[in-house]
XYZ file of C-alpha atoms in Angstrom:
497
model
C -10.384 10.993 -2.017
C -7.362 12.865 -3.396
C -3.972 11.537 -2.362
C -1.306 14.131 -1.608
C 2.373 13.184 -1.531
C 5.523 15.118 -0.698
C 7.634 15.358 -3.844
C 11.336 15.682 -3.064
C 11.923 17.097 -6.551
C 9.617 20.093 -5.931
C 10.016 20.212 -2.128
C 6.295 20.412 -1.458
C 3.197 18.276 -1.041
C 1.265 17.829 -4.254
C -2.034 16.267 -5.257
C -1.140 12.944 -6.847
C -2.378 12.669 -10.434
C -1.125 9.491 -12.137
C -0.106 9.560 -15.769
C -2.711 6.867 -16.389
C -5.207 5.970 -13.618
C -5.504 2.538 -15.208
C -1.753 1.975 -14.999
C -0.277 3.560 -11.853
C 3.442 2.743 -11.681
C 5.918 2.856 -8.789
C 9.608 1.910 -8.459
C 11.507 1.394 -5.202
C 15.258 0.882 -4.955
C 15.615 -2.545 -3.394
C 18.404 -4.209 -1.411
C 21.882 -5.275 -2.402
C 21.618 -8.930 -1.512
C 24.898 -9.692 0.229
C 23.569 -10.355 3.766
C 20.577 -10.147 6.100
C 18.431 -6.999 5.993
C 19.085 -4.787 9.013
C 16.259 -2.934 10.720
C 16.866 0.259 8.760
C 16.432 -1.648 5.493
C 12.883 -2.487 6.560
C 11.705 1.114 6.786
C 11.411 1.880 3.040
C 9.871 -1.541 2.500
C 7.076 -0.780 4.989
C 6.598 2.849 3.889
C 6.123 1.926 0.252
C 4.151 -1.193 1.116
C 1.601 1.125 2.763
C 1.624 3.406 -0.298
C 1.166 0.366 -2.559
C -1.862 -0.710 -0.519
C -3.338 2.804 -0.613
C -2.872 3.050 -4.386
C -4.484 -0.370 -4.871
C -7.398 0.682 -2.677
C -7.826 3.948 -4.611
C -7.261 2.834 -8.208
C -7.911 -0.910 -8.034
C -5.375 -3.674 -7.479
C -5.256 -4.541 -11.170
C -4.316 -0.945 -12.074
C -1.169 -0.588 -9.956
C 2.306 -1.902 -10.807
C 5.008 -1.940 -8.151
C 8.642 -2.754 -8.967
C 11.369 -3.295 -6.365
C 14.726 -4.550 -7.617
C 17.444 -6.786 -6.238
C 21.030 -5.610 -6.797
C 22.960 -8.851 -7.271
C 26.081 -7.344 -8.879
C 28.228 -6.412 -5.897
C 31.766 -6.784 -4.563
C 30.585 -8.218 -1.231
C 28.579 -10.934 -2.981
C 31.637 -11.680 -5.124
C 33.844 -11.871 -2.019
C 31.548 -14.419 -0.361
C 31.420 -16.507 -3.526
C 35.230 -16.414 -3.884
C 35.690 -17.437 -0.244
C 33.338 -20.391 -0.709
C 35.164 -21.452 -3.869
C 38.514 -21.275 -2.084
C 37.005 -23.395 0.695
C 36.205 -26.107 -1.854
C 32.627 -25.321 -2.914
C 31.665 -26.830 -6.268
C 30.610 -24.676 -9.216
C 31.835 -21.690 -11.196
C 32.168 -18.279 -9.597
C 29.001 -17.197 -11.438
C 27.114 -20.182 -10.015
C 28.355 -19.441 -6.501
C 27.376 -15.785 -6.859
C 23.914 -16.892 -7.950
C 23.672 -19.289 -5.011
C 24.632 -16.558 -2.552
C 22.096 -14.169 -4.096
C 19.386 -16.860 -3.958
C 20.200 -17.473 -0.324
C 20.018 -13.827 0.749
C 16.903 -13.148 -1.356
C 15.147 -16.041 0.396
C 16.135 -14.529 3.770
C 14.894 -11.129 2.641
C 11.541 -12.535 1.531
C 11.066 -14.433 4.779
C 11.900 -11.385 6.907
C 9.747 -8.918 4.945
C 6.880 -11.428 4.819
C 7.052 -11.602 8.612
C 6.538 -7.815 8.695
C 3.391 -8.140 6.594
C 4.882 -6.566 3.459
C 3.263 -7.554 0.176
C 5.513 -8.840 -2.587
C 5.847 -6.291 -5.417
C 4.469 -7.111 -8.855
C 8.021 -7.372 -10.208
C 11.305 -8.062 -8.401
C 13.935 -7.857 -11.142
C 17.524 -8.899 -10.565
C 20.196 -6.687 -12.055
C 21.942 -9.697 -13.607
C 18.822 -10.406 -15.679
C 18.898 -6.974 -17.368
C 22.521 -6.661 -18.493
C 21.524 -6.464 -22.178
C 19.197 -3.529 -21.472
C 21.979 -1.769 -19.543
C 24.463 -2.240 -22.400
C 21.907 -0.854 -24.837
C 21.261 2.230 -22.720
C 24.994 2.862 -22.213
C 25.615 2.536 -25.957
C 22.976 5.165 -26.638
C 24.507 7.568 -24.112
C 27.912 7.177 -25.768
C 26.435 7.755 -29.204
C 24.792 10.992 -28.036
C 27.952 12.279 -26.359
C 26.732 11.926 -22.775
C 29.178 9.125 -21.955
C 32.679 8.058 -22.999
C 34.853 4.936 -22.858
C 38.365 4.963 -21.398
C 40.516 1.944 -20.531
C 37.566 -0.472 -20.337
C 35.482 1.948 -18.269
C 32.453 3.850 -19.504
C 31.655 7.069 -17.647
C 28.814 9.578 -17.703
C 29.685 13.236 -18.371
C 27.978 14.915 -15.418
C 28.594 18.513 -16.560
C 26.828 17.811 -19.850
C 23.552 17.427 -17.929
C 22.755 20.985 -16.793
C 20.158 20.005 -14.178
C 22.460 17.677 -12.257
C 22.012 18.235 -8.509
C 18.442 19.562 -8.696
C 16.977 16.661 -6.693
C 19.367 16.935 -3.751
C 19.788 20.720 -4.028
C 23.541 20.639 -4.624
C 25.737 22.201 -7.280
C 28.440 20.183 -8.991
C 31.150 22.388 -7.501
C 29.688 21.934 -3.996
C 29.751 18.192 -4.493
C 33.401 18.262 -5.487
C 34.233 20.512 -2.526
C 32.511 17.993 -0.282
C 34.986 15.354 -1.492
C 32.200 12.868 -2.212
C 33.641 11.857 -5.559
C 36.253 9.368 -6.665
C 39.286 10.755 -8.483
C 40.559 8.309 -11.099
C 42.938 8.603 -14.097
C 40.309 7.324 -16.540
C 37.911 10.199 -15.709
C 37.654 13.405 -17.753
C 36.138 15.102 -14.701
C 36.149 14.030 -11.024
C 32.321 14.173 -10.969
C 31.852 11.692 -13.827
C 30.418 8.402 -12.614
C 30.852 4.838 -13.829
C 28.334 3.181 -16.131
C 30.493 0.141 -16.918
C 33.744 -1.177 -15.457
C 36.068 -4.037 -16.422
C 36.101 -7.455 -14.765
C 39.126 -9.717 -14.596
C 38.945 -13.418 -15.400
C 38.181 -14.330 -11.791
C 35.262 -12.004 -11.117
C 31.832 -12.340 -12.758
C 31.521 -10.380 -15.985
C 29.614 -10.001 -19.243
C 30.771 -9.302 -22.770
C 30.181 -5.779 -24.043
C 31.428 -3.402 -26.785
C 33.944 -2.114 -24.200
C 35.274 -5.519 -23.171
C 34.340 -8.003 -20.478
C 32.962 -6.193 -17.476
C 29.979 -5.414 -15.277
C 27.608 -2.463 -14.868
C 27.881 0.370 -12.390
C 25.237 0.531 -9.679
C 23.275 3.527 -10.971
C 22.605 2.295 -14.512
C 20.973 -0.847 -13.135
C 17.887 0.909 -11.736
C 17.475 3.128 -14.809
C 17.493 0.139 -17.142
C 15.175 -2.014 -15.025
C 12.694 0.824 -14.446
C 12.579 1.583 -18.174
C 12.129 -2.078 -19.097
C 9.275 -2.685 -16.635
C 7.580 0.712 -16.252
C 8.390 2.627 -19.437
C 10.125 5.900 -20.218
C 7.984 7.831 -17.717
C 6.249 6.569 -14.601
C 4.577 7.957 -11.511
C 6.603 7.402 -8.331
C 10.207 6.565 -7.474
C 11.018 5.872 -3.829
C 13.889 5.105 -1.499
C 15.693 6.199 1.638
C 16.926 9.794 1.765
C 20.501 8.484 1.821
C 19.985 7.580 -1.859
C 19.201 11.117 -3.060
C 22.860 11.629 -3.821
C 24.531 10.136 -5.681
C 22.253 7.260 -6.665
C 19.033 9.059 -7.530
C 20.800 12.087 -9.011
C 22.699 9.737 -11.300
C 19.572 7.793 -12.240
C 17.842 11.007 -13.286
C 20.808 12.272 -15.276
C 21.446 9.125 -17.284
C 17.745 8.356 -17.844
C 16.831 11.830 -19.068
C 19.872 12.008 -21.301
C 18.739 8.673 -22.732
C 15.442 10.338 -23.678
C 13.357 9.061 -20.754
C 11.336 11.503 -18.633
C 11.675 8.984 -15.792
C 9.821 9.474 -12.465
C 7.408 12.365 -11.862
C 7.212 12.082 -8.042
C 10.246 11.357 -5.868
C 9.633 10.148 -2.308
C 12.254 9.581 0.386
C 11.923 8.199 3.877
C 14.104 9.406 6.744
C 16.629 7.188 8.493
C 16.259 4.928 11.518
C 17.874 5.329 14.928
C 18.085 3.002 17.927
C 17.459 4.535 21.363
C 18.259 7.978 19.947
C 21.532 7.013 18.251
C 22.487 6.118 14.713
C 22.508 2.340 14.305
C 26.069 1.090 13.839
C 28.158 -1.946 14.664
C 30.712 0.217 16.464
C 28.051 1.374 18.943
C 26.813 -2.167 19.491
C 23.241 -1.235 18.536
C 23.214 -2.828 15.085
C 20.739 -5.638 14.519
C 18.844 -7.269 11.707
C 15.134 -7.868 11.295
C 15.820 -11.560 11.854
C 17.576 -10.785 15.156
C 14.370 -9.210 16.477
C 12.153 -11.980 15.128
C 14.378 -14.638 16.689
C 14.221 -12.776 20.016
C 10.447 -13.221 19.951
C 9.447 -9.744 18.744
C 6.442 -10.348 16.465
C 6.597 -8.888 12.978
C 3.382 -6.985 13.680
C 5.123 -5.136 16.526
C 8.003 -4.111 14.252
C 5.493 -2.905 11.663
C 3.483 -0.979 14.274
C 6.548 0.796 15.683
C 7.792 1.700 12.207
C 4.439 3.159 11.153
C 4.010 5.094 14.405
C 6.392 7.774 13.064
C 5.721 9.701 9.853
C 7.985 8.439 7.086
C 9.631 11.853 6.552
C 10.758 12.042 10.184
C 13.643 10.087 11.767
C 12.307 6.875 13.298
C 13.690 5.946 16.715
C 13.414 2.275 17.664
C 13.211 1.993 21.454
C 12.343 -0.741 23.895
C 9.592 1.483 25.295
C 7.970 1.829 21.871
C 8.209 -1.915 21.315
C 6.455 -2.643 24.621
C 3.748 -0.036 23.983
C 3.118 -1.407 20.494
C 2.735 -4.948 21.817
C 0.363 -3.774 24.553
C -1.836 -1.982 21.998
C -1.894 -4.958 19.656
C -2.845 -7.271 22.529
C -5.765 -5.006 23.410
C -6.916 -4.960 19.811
C -6.597 -8.728 19.549
C -8.693 -9.164 22.691
C -11.332 -6.836 21.262
C -11.423 -8.709 17.965
C -11.463 -12.257 19.348
C -14.724 -14.095 18.650
C -16.980 -11.079 19.015
C -19.078 -11.632 15.848
C -18.456 -13.438 12.607
C -15.970 -11.491 10.522
C -13.625 -12.292 7.672
C -10.209 -11.158 6.553
C -11.507 -9.076 3.638
C -13.402 -6.570 5.746
C -16.796 -8.224 6.076
C -18.345 -8.014 9.541
C -21.611 -9.775 10.307
C -22.029 -10.478 6.597
C -21.677 -6.818 5.607
C -18.676 -5.091 4.066
C -17.312 -2.284 6.225
C -15.078 0.147 4.277
C -12.297 2.075 5.993
C -13.743 5.194 7.690
C -13.432 8.528 5.888
C -11.218 10.066 8.589
C -8.830 7.101 8.381
C -8.603 7.392 4.582
C -8.067 11.140 4.920
C -5.080 10.541 7.205
C -3.601 7.930 4.889
C -4.158 10.129 1.835
C -2.384 13.057 3.493
C 1.162 12.043 2.574
C 0.818 8.680 4.367
C 0.108 10.033 7.854
C 0.312 6.596 9.455
C 0.904 8.006 12.933
C -2.494 9.740 12.808
C -4.052 6.630 11.261
C -2.905 4.520 14.230
C -4.268 7.106 16.672
C -7.648 6.915 14.940
C -7.534 3.122 15.154
C -7.058 3.355 18.929
C -10.200 5.489 19.019
C -12.095 2.913 16.934
C -11.168 0.197 19.423
C -12.027 2.368 22.460
C -15.439 3.195 20.972
C -16.088 -0.462 20.057
C -16.151 0.291 16.330
C -15.111 -3.169 15.309
C -15.751 -2.869 11.580
C -13.815 0.392 11.388
C -10.853 -1.155 13.183
C -10.824 -4.281 11.006
C -10.980 -2.427 7.680
C -8.301 0.031 8.842
C -6.027 -2.781 10.011
C -6.295 -4.473 6.628
C -5.474 -1.316 4.659
C -2.517 -0.599 6.945
C -1.158 -4.103 6.315
C -2.176 -5.994 9.467
C -4.028 -9.305 9.344
C -6.788 -9.040 11.992
C -7.096 -12.801 12.423
C -3.322 -13.043 12.572
C -3.320 -10.523 15.417
C -5.761 -12.694 17.351
C -3.613 -15.784 16.794
C -0.419 -14.000 17.830
C -1.524 -11.770 20.677
C -4.659 -13.361 22.128
C -3.309 -16.756 23.070
C -6.298 -18.007 25.003
C -9.771 -17.054 26.164
C -13.064 -18.534 27.295
C -16.287 -17.668 25.519
C -19.461 -19.114 27.012
C -22.586 -18.877 24.862
C -25.960 -20.169 25.943
C -27.818 -22.324 23.443
C -31.554 -23.092 23.471
C -31.056 -25.619 26.276
C -29.093 -23.192 28.458
C -25.765 -25.021 28.116
C -22.442 -23.243 27.652
C -19.604 -23.956 25.227
C -16.871 -22.218 23.317
C -13.328 -22.868 24.586
C -10.512 -22.045 22.189
C -6.728 -22.096 22.513
C -3.942 -21.084 20.106
C -0.462 -22.454 20.518
C 1.121 -24.534 23.246
C 2.157 -21.600 25.391
C -0.504 -20.685 27.895
C -2.299 -23.996 27.481
C -2.551 -24.749 31.195
C -3.651 -21.199 31.907
C -6.219 -21.509 29.135
C -7.624 -24.631 30.782
C -7.912 -22.736 34.057
C -9.680 -19.830 32.328
C -12.040 -22.355 30.756
C -12.908 -23.879 34.124
C -13.362 -20.464 35.722
C -15.576 -19.423 32.847
C -17.853 -22.388 33.422
C -17.970 -21.695 37.172
C -18.687 -17.996 36.643
C -21.409 -18.770 34.129
C -23.076 -21.161 36.594
C -22.959 -18.502 39.332
C -24.557 -16.052 36.927
C -27.370 -18.445 36.049
C -28.077 -19.085 39.717
C -28.041 -15.374 40.479
C -30.609 -14.755 37.770
C -32.974 -17.103 39.585
C -32.255 -15.989 43.182
C -31.747 -12.288 42.364
C -28.666 -12.402 44.626
C -25.613 -11.328 42.617
C -23.160 -10.977 45.526
C -21.244 -14.152 44.605
C -21.082 -13.042 40.958
C -19.750 -9.625 41.959
C -17.142 -11.155 44.269
C -15.811 -13.544 41.637
C -15.804 -10.813 39.001
C -13.713 -8.598 41.300
C -11.201 -11.409 41.815
C -10.973 -12.045 38.083
C -10.387 -8.364 37.389
C -7.708 -8.249 40.092
C -5.955 -11.129 38.288
C -6.005 -9.242 34.973
C -8.960 -11.078 33.433
C -11.538 -8.932 31.668
C -15.127 -10.119 32.192
C -17.683 -9.420 29.501
C -21.333 -10.319 30.078
C -24.165 -9.995 27.617
C -27.508 -11.605 26.844
C -25.644 -14.167 24.763
C -23.337 -15.305 27.565
C -19.998 -14.694 29.283
C -16.541 -13.970 27.856
C -13.320 -14.049 29.901
C -10.348 -12.296 28.279
C -6.885 -12.306 29.899
C -5.178 -8.930 29.469
C -1.421 -8.273 29.159
C -1.449 -7.851 32.987
C -2.837 -11.376 33.505
C -1.475 -12.967 36.709
C -2.367 -16.637 37.007
C -1.200 -16.815 40.628
C -4.083 -14.572 41.713
C -6.615 -17.115 40.440
C -5.574 -19.864 42.825
C -8.399 -20.912 45.146
C -11.200 -19.511 42.991
C -12.380 -22.996 41.984
């Protein structure tokens, strides 16, 4: 099935044709690791995690390379390291910077893991590619695209005629918009920094232009070239990076002789209850804040994917509750209803994702339609279709059962007519699970008696009471299954035994 993707550079959807189907390559601008990832930081991670999974499904996992960097050269990281040193922490400033970066990267991994995001194939740190940055800057100077002044090296923006093509801006418009820094060491206000000096206190590296550190933009160009080559398939990021970051990446890379990325993809921004997330509005929170409040990572993932990536995503309490309700229903449907495994096998047979689901995913990552189709799969009892779709969309079906289906009773008759099959996950709900277990045994005994007497009035009465209490009753030739729903009310079960 052909994948189509919206290319920001051409402003249209295009059929995706990789440079080499045996070596599909994608780069995503990663975080600056100075603190916890806020909720907005998670959106590009999840968008491109889904694309990564789709590419692996289409071309084979061994034929896809995904790079997402860590920016660990940053003034905020330096400030934290300096504060710790002044407070008496042992080690050099470089060691303290590394410790802070290690700390925040470990937080980032834990938070993104909780959202079900796969780790990329490569996660380069900027500090590990300084030599490659110096080499690229030297080449730009030699070819007249960059110049050194007072320890700074700057890129000559006006020498690259196509500057602004990605974001649709002219150089003069950018200057009029006052989005540039005026500095005495610049030939032109639009020129941007490739290298800047460091004093003896701040971290720095030796270079032909003195001790210093790289500018932000050159980092991604150098790391992408080192790990993916002079030309690769997809470059992604939030639409806030189109200018200046991605414009500057394109300019310096192409002037260095690299064709760089063929397809540019940008996700829209995140809002909270219809407003831009900001500390001043009191609606700013991190991924860890939500996780610590008891919001499962699967719920965050579901809400994020419910909106197409090129539309603004509004996080609301209503959406969170609806996502959890849907996931609980799916977990109840999946729980112990045949032998199935994580890799898409159901009843011993592999069930591939349905064609209509793949069509939605291949149409510029239409995850909102994909989730709608998955609701239909569950409603129509298409278990294999739901499982394979969940896996491709980045949900662990068994994990959903563990998280959202805390307890249930499953009675199965063996050759001697006895019933068994109680399971419980987690401490919460344990007493309720015991009650469900006892009610399941009682209901199963009533059912057996009714089969002999042909009088099912007692069975019908107990079933009605269970349903009133929010307990779904499933009966089949194999036995009885009691499944508490999100509306389960234990108080309404008192007196049934």
